[in-house]
Amino acid sequence: MVSLPDDLPLVERSAVRAVVLDRDGRILLLRTRDATAPEFGDWWELPGGGVDPGETYLEAALRELREETGISAEARDVGPPSWRRTATFRYRRERRLQHELVVKIVLRAATPKIDDAARLDYEQEDHLDHRWWTLAEIAASSARFYPGRLATLLPEFLNGREIFEPFEIWS
């Protein structure tokens, strides 16, 4: 068992992340930060967030995508949760221990417009930008990503491999 840093109050939760592909196969990433910890800089991450009580991972994935981007997908657009991971990171003066499922959402539209009107207040503060990336652009980038091994694991995930990622201490 990996011991967690004992630096902040611990919040353990289940979460879902989505690899969102447009019709051309480009992947949506959100550029974000923790406004309460500017020393961390910014990074690019998969859309997603916590699974609410009584909610399924599928419902959470669709809700988070809609809240964070304004994109409405349907259940039939969501693949199975074939990437499983647990990570810890600092966020808004808490230490998160997050058990994540990652799903693929394939959109039928070409590069949908992003609408941030439904973002929560802290998401409005933290989300800086978005971009549709190719796999090659992610692989060649020196940017920081969450998950930290995104560039390495994404091709395997998109090729249908089940991934059980080792524990990640991200921050």
PDB file of C-alpha atoms in Angstrom:
ATOM      1  CA  MET A   1       0.000   0.000   0.000  1.00  0.00           C
ATOM      2  CA  VAL A   2       1.278   3.444  -0.932  1.00  0.00           C
ATOM      3  CA  SER A   3       1.170   5.957   1.896  1.00  0.00           C
ATOM      4  CA  LEU A   4      -0.516   9.248   1.105  1.00  0.00           C
ATOM      5  CA  PRO A   5       1.028  12.592   1.878  1.00  0.00           C
ATOM      6  CA  ASP A   6      -0.356  13.894   5.173  1.00  0.00           C
ATOM      7  CA  ASP A   7      -0.430  17.536   4.103  1.00  0.00           C
ATOM      8  CA  LEU A   8      -4.120  18.460   3.836  1.00  0.00           C
ATOM      9  CA  PRO A   9      -7.604  17.192   4.794  1.00  0.00           C
ATOM     10  CA  LEU A  10      -8.330  14.017   2.812  1.00  0.00           C
ATOM     11  CA  VAL A  11     -11.381  13.687   0.532  1.00  0.00           C
ATOM     12  CA  GLU A  12     -11.882  10.267  -1.039  1.00  0.00           C
ATOM     13  CA  ARG A  13     -14.293   9.955  -3.922  1.00  0.00           C
ATOM     14  CA  SER A  14     -15.246   8.089  -7.065  1.00  0.00           C
ATOM     15  CA  ALA A  15     -14.896   9.979 -10.322  1.00  0.00           C
ATOM     16  CA  VAL A  16     -15.232   9.519 -14.047  1.00  0.00           C
ATOM     17  CA  ARG A  17     -13.105  11.008 -16.819  1.00  0.00           C
ATOM     18  CA  ALA A  18     -13.960  11.022 -20.519  1.00  0.00           C
ATOM     19  CA  VAL A  19     -11.808  10.704 -23.590  1.00  0.00           C
ATOM     20  CA  VAL A  20     -14.052  12.756 -25.879  1.00  0.00           C
ATOM     21  CA  LEU A  21     -13.484  12.264 -29.593  1.00  0.00           C
ATOM     22  CA  ASP A  22     -14.982  14.451 -32.289  1.00  0.00           C
ATOM     23  CA  ARG A  23     -16.018  13.016 -35.654  1.00  0.00           C
ATOM     24  CA  ASP A  24     -12.448  13.533 -36.935  1.00  0.00           C
ATOM     25  CA  GLY A  25     -10.903  11.573 -34.043  1.00  0.00           C
ATOM     26  CA  ARG A  26      -9.496  14.578 -32.192  1.00  0.00           C
ATOM     27  CA  ILE A  27      -9.470  14.481 -28.393  1.00  0.00           C
ATOM     28  CA  LEU A  28     -10.894  17.239 -26.206  1.00  0.00           C
ATOM     29  CA  LEU A  29      -8.688  18.416 -23.351  1.00  0.00           C
ATOM     30  CA  LEU A  30      -9.368  21.245 -20.919  1.00  0.00           C
ATOM     31  CA  ARG A  31      -6.571  23.539 -19.787  1.00  0.00           C
ATOM     32  CA  THR A  32      -7.029  24.047 -16.091  1.00  0.00           C
ATOM     33  CA  ARG A  33      -5.385  25.119 -12.874  1.00  0.00           C
ATOM     34  CA  ASP A  34      -6.022  25.256  -9.166  1.00  0.00           C
ATOM     35  CA  ALA A  35      -6.718  28.949  -8.553  1.00  0.00           C
ATOM     36  CA  THR A  36      -5.871  28.436  -4.862  1.00  0.00           C
ATOM     37  CA  ALA A  37      -2.388  27.072  -5.708  1.00  0.00           C
ATOM     38  CA  PRO A  38      -0.831  29.169  -8.491  1.00  0.00           C
ATOM     39  CA  GLU A  39       2.541  27.502  -7.852  1.00  0.00           C
ATOM     40  CA  PHE A  40       1.220  24.394  -9.647  1.00  0.00           C
ATOM     41  CA  GLY A  41       0.852  26.252 -12.947  1.00  0.00           C
ATOM     42  CA  ASP A  42      -1.640  24.843 -15.414  1.00  0.00           C
ATOM     43  CA  TRP A  43      -2.175  21.522 -17.175  1.00  0.00           C
ATOM     44  CA  TRP A  44      -4.375  19.796 -19.734  1.00  0.00           C
ATOM     45  CA  GLU A  45      -6.906  17.249 -18.496  1.00  0.00           C
ATOM     46  CA  LEU A  46      -9.722  15.002 -19.613  1.00  0.00           C
ATOM     47  CA  PRO A  47     -13.216  16.330 -18.869  1.00  0.00           C
ATOM     48  CA  GLY A  48     -14.825  14.713 -15.861  1.00  0.00           C
ATOM     49  CA  GLY A  49     -15.365  14.833 -12.151  1.00  0.00           C
ATOM     50  CA  GLY A  50     -16.992  13.257  -9.135  1.00  0.00           C
ATOM     51  CA  VAL A  51     -19.782  10.719  -9.245  1.00  0.00           C
ATOM     52  CA  ASP A  52     -22.677  12.070  -7.162  1.00  0.00           C
ATOM     53  CA  PRO A  53     -24.488   9.835  -4.623  1.00  0.00           C
ATOM     54  CA  GLY A  54     -26.961   7.560  -6.412  1.00  0.00           C
ATOM     55  CA  GLU A  55     -25.469   8.361  -9.817  1.00  0.00           C
ATOM     56  CA  THR A  56     -23.939   5.788 -12.171  1.00  0.00           C
ATOM     57  CA  TYR A  57     -20.600   6.375 -13.886  1.00  0.00           C
ATOM     58  CA  LEU A  58     -22.516   6.746 -17.167  1.00  0.00           C
ATOM     59  CA  GLU A  59     -24.833   9.416 -15.762  1.00  0.00           C
ATOM     60  CA  ALA A  60     -21.831  11.200 -14.216  1.00  0.00           C
ATOM     61  CA  ALA A  61     -19.854  11.133 -17.466  1.00  0.00           C
ATOM     62  CA  LEU A  62     -22.723  12.659 -19.448  1.00  0.00           C
ATOM     63  CA  ARG A  63     -23.472  15.253 -16.720  1.00  0.00           C
ATOM     64  CA  GLU A  64     -19.829  16.296 -16.328  1.00  0.00           C
ATOM     65  CA  LEU A  65     -19.382  16.631 -20.094  1.00  0.00           C
ATOM     66  CA  ARG A  66     -22.514  18.795 -20.323  1.00  0.00           C
ATOM     67  CA  GLU A  67     -21.536  20.950 -17.296  1.00  0.00           C
ATOM     68  CA  GLU A  68     -17.931  21.492 -18.313  1.00  0.00           C
ATOM     69  CA  THR A  69     -18.342  21.876 -22.080  1.00  0.00           C
ATOM     70  CA  GLY A  70     -22.016  22.326 -22.959  1.00  0.00           C
ATOM     71  CA  ILE A  71     -21.810  19.184 -25.121  1.00  0.00           C
ATOM     72  CA  SER A  72     -24.823  16.878 -24.813  1.00  0.00           C
ATOM     73  CA  ALA A  73     -23.955  13.289 -25.670  1.00  0.00           C
ATOM     74  CA  GLU A  74     -26.188  10.252 -25.404  1.00  0.00           C
ATOM     75  CA  ALA A  75     -25.643   7.027 -23.473  1.00  0.00           C
ATOM     76  CA  ARG A  76     -25.064   5.154 -26.751  1.00  0.00           C
ATOM     77  CA  ASP A  77     -22.056   7.447 -27.430  1.00  0.00           C
ATOM     78  CA  VAL A  78     -20.277   6.264 -24.247  1.00  0.00           C
ATOM     79  CA  GLY A  79     -18.042   3.211 -24.220  1.00  0.00           C
ATOM     80  CA  PRO A  80     -17.408   0.922 -21.252  1.00  0.00           C
ATOM     81  CA  PRO A  81     -15.133   2.051 -18.398  1.00  0.00           C
ATOM     82  CA  SER A  82     -12.091   0.148 -19.640  1.00  0.00           C
ATOM     83  CA  TRP A  83      -9.441   2.341 -17.966  1.00  0.00           C
ATOM     84  CA  ARG A  84      -9.344   2.200 -14.186  1.00  0.00           C
ATOM     85  CA  ARG A  85      -7.038   4.240 -11.999  1.00  0.00           C
ATOM     86  CA  THR A  86      -6.558   5.675  -8.545  1.00  0.00           C
ATOM     87  CA  ALA A  87      -4.714   8.931  -8.025  1.00  0.00           C
ATOM     88  CA  THR A  88      -4.041  11.474  -5.351  1.00  0.00           C
ATOM     89  CA  PHE A  89      -3.544  15.177  -5.862  1.00  0.00           C
ATOM     90  CA  ARG A  90      -3.881  18.495  -4.093  1.00  0.00           C
ATOM     91  CA  TYR A  91      -6.885  20.550  -5.102  1.00  0.00           C
ATOM     92  CA  ARG A  92      -8.439  23.592  -3.451  1.00  0.00           C
ATOM     93  CA  ARG A  93      -6.750  23.058  -0.093  1.00  0.00           C
ATOM     94  CA  GLU A  94      -7.686  19.374   0.073  1.00  0.00           C
ATOM     95  CA  ARG A  95      -5.882  16.148  -0.701  1.00  0.00           C
ATOM     96  CA  ARG A  96      -8.055  14.138  -3.080  1.00  0.00           C
ATOM     97  CA  LEU A  97      -7.890  10.365  -3.252  1.00  0.00           C
ATOM     98  CA  GLN A  98      -9.782   9.664  -6.416  1.00  0.00           C
ATOM     99  CA  HIS A  99     -10.909   6.295  -7.806  1.00  0.00           C
ATOM    100  CA  GLU A 100     -11.470   6.985 -11.486  1.00  0.00           C
ATOM    101  CA  LEU A 101     -13.128   5.209 -14.368  1.00  0.00           C
ATOM    102  CA  VAL A 102     -12.218   6.485 -17.828  1.00  0.00           C
ATOM    103  CA  VAL A 103     -14.693   6.107 -20.683  1.00  0.00           C
ATOM    104  CA  LYS A 104     -14.593   6.956 -24.355  1.00  0.00           C
ATOM    105  CA  ILE A 105     -17.289   9.245 -25.739  1.00  0.00           C
ATOM    106  CA  VAL A 106     -17.477   9.382 -29.524  1.00  0.00           C
ATOM    107  CA  LEU A 107     -19.376  12.401 -30.822  1.00  0.00           C
ATOM    108  CA  ARG A 108     -21.140  12.429 -34.152  1.00  0.00           C
ATOM    109  CA  ALA A 109     -20.366  16.118 -34.710  1.00  0.00           C
ATOM    110  CA  ALA A 110     -17.180  17.657 -36.015  1.00  0.00           C
ATOM    111  CA  THR A 111     -15.580  19.848 -33.361  1.00  0.00           C
ATOM    112  CA  PRO A 112     -18.628  20.954 -31.346  1.00  0.00           C
ATOM    113  CA  LYS A 113     -18.617  24.443 -29.890  1.00  0.00           C
ATOM    114  CA  ILE A 114     -17.676  24.588 -26.203  1.00  0.00           C
ATOM    115  CA  ASP A 115     -20.128  26.403 -23.928  1.00  0.00           C
ATOM    116  CA  ASP A 116     -19.018  26.955 -20.342  1.00  0.00           C
ATOM    117  CA  ALA A 117     -22.274  28.487 -19.033  1.00  0.00           C
ATOM    118  CA  ALA A 118     -23.141  25.440 -16.875  1.00  0.00           C
ATOM    119  CA  ARG A 119     -19.757  25.212 -15.151  1.00  0.00           C
ATOM    120  CA  LEU A 120     -19.745  25.439 -11.387  1.00  0.00           C
ATOM    121  CA  ASP A 121     -18.223  28.584  -9.842  1.00  0.00           C
ATOM    122  CA  TYR A 122     -14.869  26.961  -9.077  1.00  0.00           C
ATOM    123  CA  GLU A 123     -14.758  25.453 -12.580  1.00  0.00           C
ATOM    124  CA  GLN A 124     -15.289  28.943 -14.027  1.00  0.00           C
ATOM    125  CA  GLU A 125     -12.213  30.052 -12.041  1.00  0.00           C
ATOM    126  CA  ASP A 126     -10.046  27.044 -12.847  1.00  0.00           C
ATOM    127  CA  HIS A 127     -10.815  26.174 -16.479  1.00  0.00           C
ATOM    128  CA  LEU A 128      -8.747  28.412 -18.707  1.00  0.00           C
ATOM    129  CA  ASP A 129      -9.150  27.034 -22.202  1.00  0.00           C
ATOM    130  CA  HIS A 130      -9.909  23.962 -24.282  1.00  0.00           C
ATOM    131  CA  ARG A 131      -8.352  22.379 -27.330  1.00  0.00           C
ATOM    132  CA  TRP A 132      -9.037  19.489 -29.677  1.00  0.00           C
ATOM    133  CA  TRP A 133      -5.801  17.471 -29.956  1.00  0.00           C
ATOM    134  CA  THR A 134      -4.599  14.690 -32.231  1.00  0.00           C
ATOM    135  CA  LEU A 135      -2.843  11.717 -30.664  1.00  0.00           C
ATOM    136  CA  ALA A 136       0.388  12.840 -32.344  1.00  0.00           C
ATOM    137  CA  GLU A 137       0.095  16.327 -30.813  1.00  0.00           C
ATOM    138  CA  ILE A 138      -0.396  14.877 -27.335  1.00  0.00           C
ATOM    139  CA  ALA A 139       2.553  12.501 -27.785  1.00  0.00           C
ATOM    140  CA  ALA A 140       4.836  15.322 -28.997  1.00  0.00           C
ATOM    141  CA  SER A 141       3.776  17.884 -26.392  1.00  0.00           C
ATOM    142  CA  SER A 142       5.878  18.942 -23.432  1.00  0.00           C
ATOM    143  CA  ALA A 143       2.720  20.158 -21.666  1.00  0.00           C
ATOM    144  CA  ARG A 144       1.675  18.702 -18.318  1.00  0.00           C
ATOM    145  CA  PHE A 145      -1.326  16.329 -18.495  1.00  0.00           C
ATOM    146  CA  TYR A 146      -3.755  14.752 -16.052  1.00  0.00           C
ATOM    147  CA  PRO A 147      -3.634  11.768 -15.920  1.00  0.00           C
ATOM    148  CA  GLY A 148       0.126  12.061 -15.835  1.00  0.00           C
ATOM    149  CA  ARG A 149       0.636   9.093 -18.180  1.00  0.00           C
ATOM    150  CA  LEU A 150      -2.049  10.248 -20.641  1.00  0.00           C
ATOM    151  CA  ALA A 151       0.282  10.384 -23.660  1.00  0.00           C
ATOM    152  CA  THR A 152       1.514   6.842 -23.009  1.00  0.00           C
ATOM    153  CA  LEU A 153      -1.774   5.151 -22.131  1.00  0.00           C
ATOM    154  CA  LEU A 154      -4.149   6.927 -24.517  1.00  0.00           C
ATOM    155  CA  PRO A 155      -3.180   4.959 -27.671  1.00  0.00           C
ATOM    156  CA  GLU A 156      -3.668   1.650 -25.830  1.00  0.00           C
ATOM    157  CA  PHE A 157      -7.026   2.803 -24.451  1.00  0.00           C
ATOM    158  CA  LEU A 158      -8.241   3.940 -27.876  1.00  0.00           C
ATOM    159  CA  ASN A 159      -7.197   0.571 -29.324  1.00  0.00           C
ATOM    160  CA  GLY A 160      -9.564  -1.164 -26.897  1.00  0.00           C
ATOM    161  CA  ARG A 161      -7.066  -2.429 -24.325  1.00  0.00           C
ATOM    162  CA  GLU A 162      -8.259  -2.616 -20.705  1.00  0.00           C
ATOM    163  CA  ILE A 163      -5.992  -0.530 -18.514  1.00  0.00           C
ATOM    164  CA  PHE A 164      -5.497  -0.920 -14.772  1.00  0.00           C
ATOM    165  CA  GLU A 165      -3.144   1.958 -14.133  1.00  0.00           C
ATOM    166  CA  PRO A 166      -0.822   1.902 -11.126  1.00  0.00           C
ATOM    167  CA  PHE A 167      -1.476   4.376  -8.330  1.00  0.00           C
ATOM    168  CA  GLU A 168      -0.457   7.929  -9.252  1.00  0.00           C
ATOM    169  CA  ILE A 169       0.673  10.644  -6.851  1.00  0.00           C
ATOM    170  CA  TRP A 170       0.046  13.566  -9.195  1.00  0.00           C
ATOM    171  CA  SER A 171       0.669  16.444  -6.779  1.00  0.00           C
TER     172      SER A 171
END
